Coordinates of C-alpha atoms and ligand atoms in Angstrom, one line a residue:
M1 CA 41.5 -19.3 23.2
T2 CA 42.9 -21.2 20.2
R3 CA 42.1 -24.8 19.8
M4 CA 42.1 -27.0 16.8
I5 CA 41.7 -30.7 16.0
I6 CA 45.0 -31.8 14.5
A7 CA 45.2 -34.9 12.3
G8 CA 48.2 -37.0 11.5
A9 CA 47.9 -38.9 8.2
Q10 CA 50.3 -41.8 8.4
L11 CA 51.0 -43.3 5.0
G12 CA 51.6 -47.0 4.4
P13 CA 54.3 -48.0 2.0
I14 CA 54.6 -46.3 -1.4
Q15 CA 56.2 -48.6 -4.0
K16 CA 58.6 -47.4 -6.7
A17 CA 56.0 -48.1 -9.4
D18 CA 53.2 -46.1 -7.6
S19 CA 52.3 -42.9 -9.4
R20 CA 52.1 -39.6 -7.6
E21 CA 48.4 -39.4 -8.7
A22 CA 47.7 -42.7 -6.8
V23 CA 49.4 -41.4 -3.7
V24 CA 47.6 -38.1 -3.8
A25 CA 44.3 -40.1 -4.0
R26 CA 45.3 -41.9 -0.8
M27 CA 46.1 -38.5 0.8
I28 CA 42.7 -37.1 -0.2
D29 CA 41.0 -40.2 1.4
L30 CA 42.8 -39.4 4.6
M31 CA 41.9 -35.8 4.3
N32 CA 38.3 -36.6 4.0
M33 CA 38.5 -38.8 7.1
A34 CA 40.2 -35.9 8.9
A35 CA 37.3 -33.6 7.8
D36 CA 34.8 -36.0 9.4
K37 CA 36.8 -35.6 12.7
G38 CA 36.6 -31.8 12.4
A39 CA 40.3 -31.4 11.8
G40 CA 41.7 -27.9 11.0
L41 CA 45.2 -29.1 10.0
I42 CA 46.4 -32.4 8.6
V43 CA 50.0 -33.5 8.8
Y44 CA 51.5 -35.9 6.2
P45 CA 55.0 -37.6 6.2
E46 CA 58.4 -36.7 4.8
L47 CA 58.7 -37.3 1.0
A48 CA 55.0 -38.1 1.0
L49 CA 54.5 -38.3 -2.8
T50 CA 57.0 -41.1 -3.6
T51 CA 58.8 -44.1 -2.3
F52 CA 61.8 -43.2 0.0
F53 CA 64.1 -43.1 -3.0
P54 CA 67.4 -42.2 -1.1
R55 CA 67.6 -46.0 -0.3
W56 CA 68.6 -46.4 -4.0
Y57 CA 72.0 -45.6 -5.4
M58 CA 71.4 -43.8 -8.8
P59 CA 74.5 -42.7 -10.8
D60 CA 72.3 -41.1 -13.4
W61 CA 71.1 -37.6 -12.3
N62 CA 68.3 -37.6 -14.9
E63 CA 66.9 -40.6 -13.1
V64 CA 67.4 -38.9 -9.7
D65 CA 65.4 -35.9 -10.9
T66 CA 62.4 -38.0 -11.7
W67 CA 61.8 -38.2 -7.9
F68 CA 61.8 -34.4 -7.5
E69 CA 59.0 -31.7 -7.9
R70 CA 59.9 -28.6 -9.9
E71 CA 56.9 -26.6 -8.6
M72 CA 54.3 -26.9 -5.8
P73 CA 51.5 -27.2 -6.4
N74 CA 51.9 -29.1 -9.7
G75 CA 49.6 -31.2 -11.8
A76 CA 49.8 -34.2 -9.6
T77 CA 49.3 -32.4 -6.3
M78 CA 46.7 -29.9 -7.5
P79 CA 43.7 -32.2 -6.5
L80 CA 45.1 -32.3 -2.9
F81 CA 45.2 -28.5 -2.8
E82 CA 41.7 -28.2 -4.3
R83 CA 40.3 -30.6 -1.8
A84 CA 42.0 -28.8 1.1
R85 CA 40.5 -25.5 -0.1
E86 CA 37.0 -27.0 -0.4
L87 CA 37.3 -28.5 3.2
G88 CA 38.9 -25.4 4.6
M89 CA 41.7 -27.5 6.0
A90 CA 45.4 -26.4 6.5
M91 CA 48.0 -29.0 5.7
T92 CA 51.7 -29.8 5.7
F93 CA 53.6 -32.5 3.7
G94 CA 57.1 -33.3 2.5
Y95 CA 58.5 -33.6 -1.0
A96 CA 61.8 -33.6 -2.9
E97 CA 62.3 -30.0 -4.2
L98 CA 64.3 -29.2 -7.4
T99 CA 64.7 -25.4 -7.6
P100 CA 64.9 -23.5 -10.9
E101 CA 68.7 -23.1 -10.2
G102 CA 69.0 -26.9 -10.0
R103 CA 69.4 -27.2 -6.2
R104 CA 67.8 -30.2 -4.5
F105 CA 66.3 -30.1 -1.0
N106 CA 64.2 -32.4 1.2
T107 CA 61.4 -29.9 1.8
S108 CA 58.0 -29.5 3.5
I109 CA 55.4 -26.8 3.1
L110 CA 52.6 -25.5 5.3
T111 CA 49.4 -24.1 4.0
N112 CA 46.5 -22.1 5.5
R113 CA 42.8 -23.1 5.3
K114 CA 42.7 -21.5 1.8
A115 CA 45.4 -23.9 0.6
E116 CA 47.8 -21.0 0.2
I117 CA 51.4 -21.9 1.0
V118 CA 52.4 -19.9 4.1
G119 CA 55.6 -21.6 5.1
K120 CA 58.4 -23.7 3.7
Y121 CA 61.1 -25.7 5.5
R122 CA 64.2 -27.5 4.0
K123 CA 65.6 -30.3 6.1
V124 CA 68.7 -29.3 8.0
H125 CA 70.0 -32.5 9.5
L126 CA 70.6 -34.9 6.5
P127 CA 71.5 -38.4 7.7
G128 CA 73.4 -41.0 5.8
H129 CA 76.2 -40.7 3.2
D130 CA 76.9 -39.4 -0.3
E131 CA 78.5 -42.4 -2.1
Y132 CA 77.6 -46.1 -2.3
D133 CA 78.6 -47.7 1.0
T134 CA 79.5 -51.4 0.8
E135 CA 79.5 -51.7 4.6
R136 CA 75.7 -51.0 5.0
A137 CA 72.9 -53.5 4.7
F138 CA 71.1 -50.9 2.6
Q139 CA 71.8 -47.4 1.4
H140 CA 70.7 -44.1 2.9
L141 CA 71.9 -41.5 0.3
E142 CA 70.3 -38.3 1.6
K143 CA 73.7 -36.6 1.6
R144 CA 74.0 -37.4 -2.1
Y145 CA 70.6 -36.3 -3.3
F146 CA 70.0 -33.2 -1.1
E147 CA 71.8 -30.1 0.1
P148 CA 71.3 -29.2 3.8
G149 CA 68.4 -26.8 4.1
D150 CA 69.2 -23.1 3.8
L151 CA 66.1 -21.6 5.3
G152 CA 66.8 -22.3 9.0
F153 CA 64.1 -23.1 11.6
N154 CA 61.2 -20.6 11.3
V155 CA 57.7 -20.3 12.7
W156 CA 54.5 -19.0 11.2
R157 CA 51.3 -17.8 12.9
N158 CA 48.8 -20.0 11.0
E159 CA 45.1 -20.3 11.8
G160 CA 45.7 -18.9 15.3
A161 CA 48.6 -21.0 16.4
I162 CA 52.4 -20.6 16.1
M163 CA 53.6 -23.4 13.9
G164 CA 57.0 -24.7 12.9
M165 CA 58.2 -27.6 10.8
A166 CA 61.1 -30.1 10.9
I167 CA 61.7 -33.3 9.0
C168 CA 62.6 -36.8 10.2
N169 CA 66.2 -36.9 11.4
D170 CA 65.7 -33.3 12.7
R171 CA 63.5 -34.8 15.4
R172 CA 66.5 -36.4 17.1
W173 CA 68.3 -33.0 17.6
P174 CA 67.3 -30.9 20.6
E175 CA 68.6 -27.8 18.7
T176 CA 65.7 -28.2 16.2
Y177 CA 63.0 -27.8 18.9
R178 CA 64.9 -25.1 20.8
C179 CA 65.3 -22.9 17.8
L180 CA 61.6 -23.2 17.3
G181 CA 60.9 -22.9 21.0
L182 CA 62.8 -19.6 21.1
Q183 CA 60.2 -18.3 18.7
G184 CA 57.3 -19.3 20.9
V185 CA 56.3 -22.4 18.9
E186 CA 53.0 -24.1 19.9
L187 CA 53.0 -26.8 17.2
V188 CA 55.9 -28.6 15.6
T189 CA 55.0 -30.9 12.7
I190 CA 57.5 -33.6 11.7
G191 CA 57.1 -36.2 8.9
Y192 CA 59.5 -39.1 8.8
N193 CA 60.7 -42.2 6.9
T194 CA 62.6 -44.3 9.4
P195 CA 63.9 -47.8 8.5
A196 CA 62.8 -50.4 11.0
V197 CA 66.4 -51.8 11.1
N198 CA 69.6 -49.9 11.6
S199 CA 71.6 -50.4 8.3
Q200 CA 74.9 -50.3 10.4
M201 CA 73.7 -52.5 13.3
N202 CA 71.4 -55.4 12.4
A203 CA 70.5 -56.1 16.0
E204 CA 68.8 -52.7 16.4
G205 CA 65.3 -53.3 15.3
L206 CA 61.8 -52.1 15.5
E207 CA 61.3 -51.9 19.3
K208 CA 64.4 -49.7 19.8
R209 CA 63.7 -47.6 16.8
L210 CA 60.2 -46.8 17.9
F211 CA 61.4 -46.0 21.4
H212 CA 63.9 -43.5 20.1
S213 CA 61.3 -41.9 17.9
D214 CA 58.9 -41.5 20.9
L215 CA 61.7 -40.3 23.1
S216 CA 62.8 -37.6 20.7
L217 CA 59.3 -36.3 20.0
Q218 CA 58.1 -36.4 23.6
S219 CA 61.2 -34.7 25.0
G220 CA 61.1 -32.0 22.3
A221 CA 57.5 -31.3 23.2
Y222 CA 58.1 -31.2 27.0
Q223 CA 61.3 -29.2 27.0
N224 CA 59.7 -26.5 24.8
A225 CA 56.1 -26.6 26.0
T226 CA 54.7 -27.3 22.6
Y227 CA 52.5 -29.8 20.8
V228 CA 54.5 -32.1 18.5
V229 CA 53.0 -34.2 15.7
G230 CA 55.3 -36.9 14.3
V231 CA 53.9 -38.7 11.2
A232 CA 55.5 -41.8 9.5
K233 CA 55.6 -43.3 6.2
A234 CA 55.4 -46.9 7.3
G235 CA 55.4 -50.6 6.3
L236 CA 57.3 -52.7 3.7
E237 CA 58.3 -50.3 1.0
D238 CA 60.3 -51.7 -2.0
G239 CA 61.2 -54.6 0.2
H240 CA 62.5 -52.4 3.1
P241 CA 60.5 -52.0 6.3
L242 CA 59.8 -48.6 7.8
I243 CA 58.6 -48.0 11.3
G244 CA 55.1 -46.5 11.9
G245 CA 54.5 -45.1 15.4
S246 CA 53.0 -41.8 14.4
I247 CA 52.1 -39.8 17.5
I248 CA 50.6 -36.5 18.7
V249 CA 52.3 -35.2 21.8
D250 CA 51.0 -32.5 24.2
P251 CA 53.1 -29.8 25.8
D252 CA 53.7 -32.0 28.9
G253 CA 55.2 -34.7 26.7
F254 CA 52.2 -37.0 26.9
V255 CA 51.1 -39.0 23.9
L256 CA 47.5 -38.0 23.0
A257 CA 47.1 -40.3 19.9
R258 CA 49.2 -43.1 18.4
A259 CA 48.9 -45.0 15.1
E260 CA 48.5 -48.8 15.6
T261 CA 49.2 -50.0 12.1
E262 CA 51.8 -49.7 9.4
E263 CA 49.2 -48.7 6.8
D264 CA 47.4 -45.5 5.8
E265 CA 46.0 -44.5 9.1
L266 CA 44.6 -41.3 10.6
I267 CA 45.2 -40.2 14.2
W268 CA 43.8 -37.0 15.6
A269 CA 43.7 -35.0 18.9
D270 CA 42.0 -31.9 20.1
C271 CA 44.9 -29.4 20.8
D272 CA 44.3 -26.4 23.0
F273 CA 47.2 -24.1 22.3
D274 CA 46.6 -22.2 25.5
K275 CA 48.0 -25.3 27.3
C276 CA 51.5 -24.3 26.0
A277 CA 51.5 -21.2 28.2
F278 CA 52.1 -22.9 31.5
G279 CA 55.4 -24.5 30.7
K280 CA 56.5 -21.5 28.7
T281 CA 56.0 -19.2 31.7
T282 CA 57.3 -21.5 34.5
I283 CA 59.9 -24.2 34.3
F284 CA 60.7 -23.4 30.6
D285 CA 60.5 -19.6 30.8
F286 CA 63.5 -19.2 28.7
A287 CA 64.0 -15.5 29.4
R288 CA 64.3 -16.1 33.1
H289 CA 66.2 -19.4 33.2
R290 CA 68.5 -19.9 30.2
R291 CA 72.2 -19.2 30.7
V292 CA 73.4 -18.4 27.3
E293 CA 76.9 -17.5 28.6
H294 CA 77.5 -21.2 29.0
Y295 CA 76.0 -22.4 25.7
G296 CA 78.7 -21.0 23.3
R297 CA 79.9 -24.5 22.3
I298 CA 76.5 -25.3 20.8
T299 CA 77.0 -22.9 17.9
S300 CA 80.8 -22.7 17.8
Q301 CA 81.6 -26.4 17.7
T302 CA 80.1 -29.4 15.8
G303 CA 82.0 -32.6 17.0
A304 CA 82.8 -33.4 20.6
I305 CA 86.3 -32.3 21.7
V306 CA 87.8 -34.3 24.5
E307 CA 90.4 -32.3 26.4
V308 CA 90.8 -34.4 29.6
Ligands
CDV401 N1 64.7 -40.0 6.7 C1 65.5 -40.0 7.8 O1 66.0 -38.9 8.2 N2 65.7 -41.1 8.5 C2 66.6 -41.2 9.6 C3 67.2 -42.6 9.7 C4 68.2 -42.8 8.7 C5 67.9 -42.8 11.0 C6 65.9 -41.0 10.9 O2 66.4 -40.2 11.7 O3 64.8 -41.5 11.2

């Protein structure tokens, strides 16, 4: 039997002027709270170390690179790794990765209880645009600052459970969960930075954005019989509101824990990974029920083609 208390460490806003050291101190405070709850794994948001910089158009690539990490751990994040090792707590968090070859990715890493990095994921579904867009209320320049991830969707057996990662917009795509589900995933961790307003449709606000976040996370969990933890960076960041709504979802799709604020806030739940087995061996027994001969379009075609 494998069970573990999983903690979601929602972060409140991080302003442009906030240092990585200050953010890491907040992350350690949440980690200490998670230790008090007996957590074995703590999940932090996408781009956890800085403000959500893709909202800013930067023509100067030297400035862009100030938001990226060249190695992990590094000087600023080492205290987080050291505290995790002292507490014997696994963790996952997101950051902007600049590789030695000069490639830029929106990345998350997974560690074991010894604070050793056991897994890395680079965001596949990059939303937004790559040039300044005068039509939008604010910018979302992920396609400018990052390449699509090149590592695919992988799982790792970590501390007794089969774990996979995704990042923010990935949570809206069923392909994300299914690629992980086909590898027997039992826990999917997903950090996010989701604006509380749609930059292309002002009328779409907080209520609908939270609903779509829940809907995506809960359906991904149910349809693949896996726990899913979605963790936000929330609140008014550099004048731009981000949704909160961090949740831990069980393999039936039910929400076990939910953040109530838009601040630094810890949620946690006791996750029994054996509970994934029922769905995986009955209604979502993929080997028995999937009909791959009818799924060809999913990998051979991107956009919809209307032929009628
Ligand atoms: N960081 C993100 O990927 N944000 C997107 C927004 C732009 C819709 C999201 O899916 O939440």
